[in-house]
Amino acid sequence: MATLEIDALEVRIGAAGLKVLEDVTLRVEPGEVLGIVGESGSGKSMLALAIMELLPGVARYAGGTLRWDGEDMIAAGPDAWRKRRGRDLAMIFQEPMTALNPVHRVGRQVEEVLVRRRGMSRDAARREAQALFQRVEIPRAAAMLDAYPHEMSGGMRQRVMIAMALATHARLLIADEPTTALDVTVQSQILGLLRDLRRDTGMSMLFITHDLGVIAEMADRVAVLYAGRVAETAPVREIFDSARHPYTRALLSAIPKTSGPRERLASIPGSVPALDAFPTGCRFAPRCAMRRDACDARAPRLRDATAGHAVACIEPFGYVSDEDGP
Ligand SMILES: Nc1ncnc2c1ncn2[C@@H]1O[C@H](COP(=O)(O)OP(=O)(O)O)[C@@H](O)[C@H]1O
Ligand SMILES: [Mg+2]
C-alpha cells in the first residue's frame, strides 16, 4: 500500500475560490523519494502544506482525497491529522529559522520533541539529541546542543531541522526547497546526508525543488507541477531521457550548462500565470512552442503514456510517432 496517495486533490483560495491546486493525483510508495519540480508559483509549497494540513487560513480543501496508509485524512479530520503529524510526518523548509524558536537552545528544541513525542526522560532525550546531532554530522555535537539558532550557519540550522525530523521517527519527510538558500558546497553536503538517511531509515520523501539538478540527485520518481496541475509524472530517468510534456522539455532546456564556457542562465520565456489569470484550456498553452487551437478548449487530464509515465497534454512528445521507442 502506498504511504501517501493523493487523488484529484483540489485546493481553493479566498472568497473567489481560485484554484491553487486542481486534479492533483500522485502517490508516494514506502521508501521512495518523489521529487516535485516546477517554477516558482506552481503550487509546490501549497501542496506540501495540504499534505501536512497546514494550509494558510485563506485556503481550503475543495475536492479529492488524500490517503495515509489508506486512511482518508480530509474525511478523518484535524485530530487524526495531528496524530499523523506527530508520528508519521515531518517537514523541513527552505528557511529553518522560521521553524526554530530563536530564544531556545537548539538541543533543547530537539529534546522537547523527544520528550513529547517519544515519551523520553530528560536525560535520555539529552543523550539522544546528541546522538542525532552526530548522526546529521554536526561537528562538536555536544557543545552545539547549547547553541542558539542565530549562532549557527544556515547549513547547520538545516541539519538541526533534519535531526528533529529524525527525532519523530517520521515515515515521510516533506522537504520544501531545503537547500535553495544554501551555497553549492553546503547544498551537496545536505543532499548527501538526506540520501544516507533515506537509505538507512527507509523513510519516504517528498522532495520539492525548482532545480532539476537536485531532482536528478535525489528523486526516484518525479511529478512536474505547473500552475497547480500535474503536467507529467515518470521515473526520474524517463524525465531526463524521454520527457513528453512540452513544459518538462522547456524546464530541461533551461538547465544551466555546468561544463564548457559559462552561459547565461536560460529560462522559459514568460512566467507561471497568477491564480486569477489561468487560461481556460491547458495552463501552459500561452508559453508553449507546440500550442495548437485545441489546447485552448480544456485543461488536459493526466493519462498514461506508458506504464508509470503519465502526461497531461493532448499531443505529447513521443505520442504520435513514438520516436522514444517502446
Ligand atoms: N497565502 C496565500 N494567499 C494567496 N495566494 C497565495 C498564498 N500562498 C500562495 N499563494 C499563491 O498560490 C500559488 C502557488 O504558490 P506556492 O505554492 O507558494 O508556489 P511554489 O511553492 O511552487 O512557488 C501562487 O500563485 C501564489 O501567489
Ligand atoms: Mg514554494
CSV table of C-alpha atoms in Angstrom, one decimal, residues 37-185:
chain,number,residue,atom,x,y,z
A,37,VAL,CA,9.5,20.2,-9.6
A,38,GLY,CA,8.1,23.3,-11.1
A,39,GLU,CA,8.8,27.0,-11.4
A,40,SER,CA,8.1,29.4,-8.6
A,41,GLY,CA,4.3,29.9,-8.2
A,42,SER,CA,3.4,26.4,-9.4
A,43,GLY,CA,1.8,25.4,-6.1
A,44,LYS,CA,4.6,23.3,-4.7
A,45,SER,CA,4.5,24.8,-1.2
A,46,MET,CA,0.7,24.7,-1.2
A,47,LEU,CA,0.8,21.0,-2.0
A,48,ALA,CA,3.3,20.4,0.9
A,49,LEU,CA,1.1,22.4,3.3
A,50,ALA,CA,-2.0,20.5,2.1
A,51,ILE,CA,-0.4,17.2,2.9
A,52,MET,CA,0.6,18.4,6.4
A,53,GLU,CA,-2.9,20.0,6.9
A,54,LEU,CA,-1.1,23.3,7.5
A,55,LEU,CA,-2.8,25.3,4.7
A,56,PRO,CA,-2.9,29.1,5.3
A,57,GLY,CA,-6.2,30.4,6.5
A,58,VAL,CA,-7.3,31.6,3.1
A,59,ALA,CA,-7.0,28.2,1.6
A,60,ARG,CA,-9.4,25.2,1.9
A,61,TYR,CA,-9.7,21.6,0.6
A,62,ALA,CA,-12.3,21.7,-2.2
A,63,GLY,CA,-12.2,18.2,-3.6
A,64,GLY,CA,-10.4,14.9,-4.0
A,65,THR,CA,-8.8,12.7,-1.4
A,66,LEU,CA,-5.5,12.4,0.5
A,67,ARG,CA,-4.9,9.0,2.0
A,68,TRP,CA,-2.3,7.9,4.5
A,69,ASP,CA,-1.9,4.1,4.6
A,70,GLY,CA,-5.4,4.1,3.1
A,71,GLU,CA,-6.9,6.4,5.7
A,72,ASP,CA,-8.8,9.3,4.1
A,73,MET,CA,-7.3,12.2,6.0
A,74,ILE,CA,-9.6,15.0,4.8
A,75,ALA,CA,-12.6,13.0,5.9
A,76,ALA,CA,-10.9,11.9,9.2
A,77,GLY,CA,-10.4,15.5,10.3
A,78,PRO,CA,-7.9,17.5,12.3
A,79,ASP,CA,-7.4,15.2,15.3
A,80,ALA,CA,-6.4,12.2,13.1
A,81,TRP,CA,-4.2,14.5,11.1
A,82,ARG,CA,-2.5,15.9,14.2
A,83,LYS,CA,-1.6,12.3,15.2
A,84,ARG,CA,-0.1,11.7,11.8
A,85,ARG,CA,1.9,14.9,12.1
A,86,GLY,CA,3.2,13.9,15.5
A,87,ARG,CA,4.0,10.3,14.4
A,88,ASP,CA,4.5,9.8,10.7
A,89,LEU,CA,5.1,13.2,9.0
A,90,ALA,CA,7.9,15.7,9.3
A,91,MET,CA,8.7,18.7,7.2
A,92,ILE,CA,11.8,20.8,6.5
A,93,PHE,CA,11.7,24.2,4.8
A,94,GLN,CA,13.9,26.5,2.8
A,95,GLU,CA,14.5,28.7,5.8
A,96,PRO,CA,14.9,26.7,9.0
A,97,MET,CA,14.8,30.0,11.1
A,98,THR,CA,11.1,30.1,10.6
A,99,ALA,CA,10.7,26.7,12.2
A,100,LEU,CA,13.2,27.1,15.0
A,101,ASN,CA,12.5,29.0,18.2
A,102,PRO,CA,15.0,31.8,18.3
A,103,VAL,CA,15.0,32.1,22.1
A,104,HIS,CA,15.7,28.4,22.9
A,105,ARG,CA,18.9,26.5,22.5
A,106,VAL,CA,18.7,24.1,19.6
A,107,GLY,CA,19.5,21.0,21.7
A,108,ARG,CA,16.6,21.8,23.9
A,109,GLN,CA,14.3,22.1,21.0
A,110,VAL,CA,15.2,18.6,19.8
A,111,GLU,CA,14.9,17.2,23.3
A,112,GLU,CA,11.4,18.7,23.5
A,113,VAL,CA,10.4,16.7,20.5
A,114,LEU,CA,11.8,13.5,22.1
A,115,VAL,CA,10.1,14.1,25.4
A,116,ARG,CA,6.7,15.0,23.9
A,117,ARG,CA,6.5,12.6,21.0
A,118,ARG,CA,8.5,9.6,22.2
A,119,GLY,CA,7.9,9.9,25.9
A,120,MET,CA,11.7,10.0,26.8
A,121,SER,CA,13.0,11.2,30.1
A,122,ARG,CA,15.0,14.5,30.1
A,123,ASP,CA,18.3,12.6,30.5
A,124,ALA,CA,17.6,10.1,27.8
A,125,ALA,CA,16.4,12.9,25.5
A,126,ARG,CA,19.6,14.8,26.0
A,127,ARG,CA,21.7,11.8,25.1
A,128,GLU,CA,19.5,11.0,22.1
A,129,ALA,CA,19.7,14.6,20.9
A,130,GLN,CA,23.4,14.5,21.0
A,131,ALA,CA,23.4,11.2,19.0
A,132,LEU,CA,21.1,12.8,16.5
A,133,PHE,CA,23.4,15.8,16.1
A,134,GLN,CA,26.2,13.3,15.4
A,135,ARG,CA,24.0,11.4,13.0
A,136,VAL,CA,23.4,14.6,11.0
A,137,GLU,CA,27.1,15.4,11.1
A,138,ILE,CA,27.0,18.5,13.2
A,139,PRO,CA,30.7,18.9,14.4
A,140,ARG,CA,31.2,19.2,18.2
A,141,ALA,CA,27.7,17.8,18.7
A,142,ALA,CA,27.8,18.0,22.5
A,143,ALA,CA,28.8,21.7,22.5
A,144,MET,CA,26.4,22.6,19.7
A,145,LEU,CA,23.4,21.4,21.6
A,146,ASP,CA,23.8,24.6,23.6
A,147,ALA,CA,23.9,26.9,20.7
A,148,TYR,CA,21.1,29.3,19.8
A,149,PRO,CA,19.8,29.2,16.2
A,150,HIS,CA,21.3,32.6,15.3
A,151,GLU,CA,24.7,31.3,16.3
A,152,MET,CA,24.6,28.6,13.6
A,153,SER,CA,25.1,28.8,9.8
A,154,GLY,CA,22.2,28.1,7.5
A,155,GLY,CA,23.6,24.7,6.7
A,156,MET,CA,23.9,23.8,10.4
A,157,ARG,CA,20.4,25.0,11.1
A,158,GLN,CA,19.1,22.8,8.4
A,159,ARG,CA,20.9,19.9,10.0
A,160,VAL,CA,19.1,20.7,13.3
A,161,MET,CA,15.8,20.6,11.4
A,162,ILE,CA,16.8,17.2,9.9
A,163,ALA,CA,17.7,15.9,13.4
A,164,MET,CA,14.3,17.0,14.6
A,165,ALA,CA,12.6,15.1,11.7
A,166,LEU,CA,14.6,12.0,12.7
A,167,ALA,CA,13.6,12.5,16.4
A,168,THR,CA,10.0,11.9,15.4
A,169,HIS,CA,10.7,8.7,13.5
A,170,ALA,CA,8.7,10.1,10.7
A,171,ARG,CA,8.0,7.8,7.8
A,172,LEU,CA,7.5,10.6,5.3
A,173,LEU,CA,9.8,13.7,5.2
A,174,ILE,CA,8.5,16.6,3.2
A,175,ALA,CA,11.4,18.8,2.1
A,176,ASP,CA,10.4,22.1,0.6
A,177,GLU,CA,13.4,23.6,-1.2
A,178,PRO,CA,15.6,22.6,1.8
A,179,THR,CA,18.8,23.6,0.1
A,180,THR,CA,17.8,26.5,-2.0
A,181,ALA,CA,19.1,29.1,0.4
A,182,LEU,CA,22.5,27.3,0.9
A,183,ASP,CA,25.7,27.7,-1.2
A,184,VAL,CA,26.6,24.9,-3.6
A,185,THR,CA,29.0,23.1,-1.3
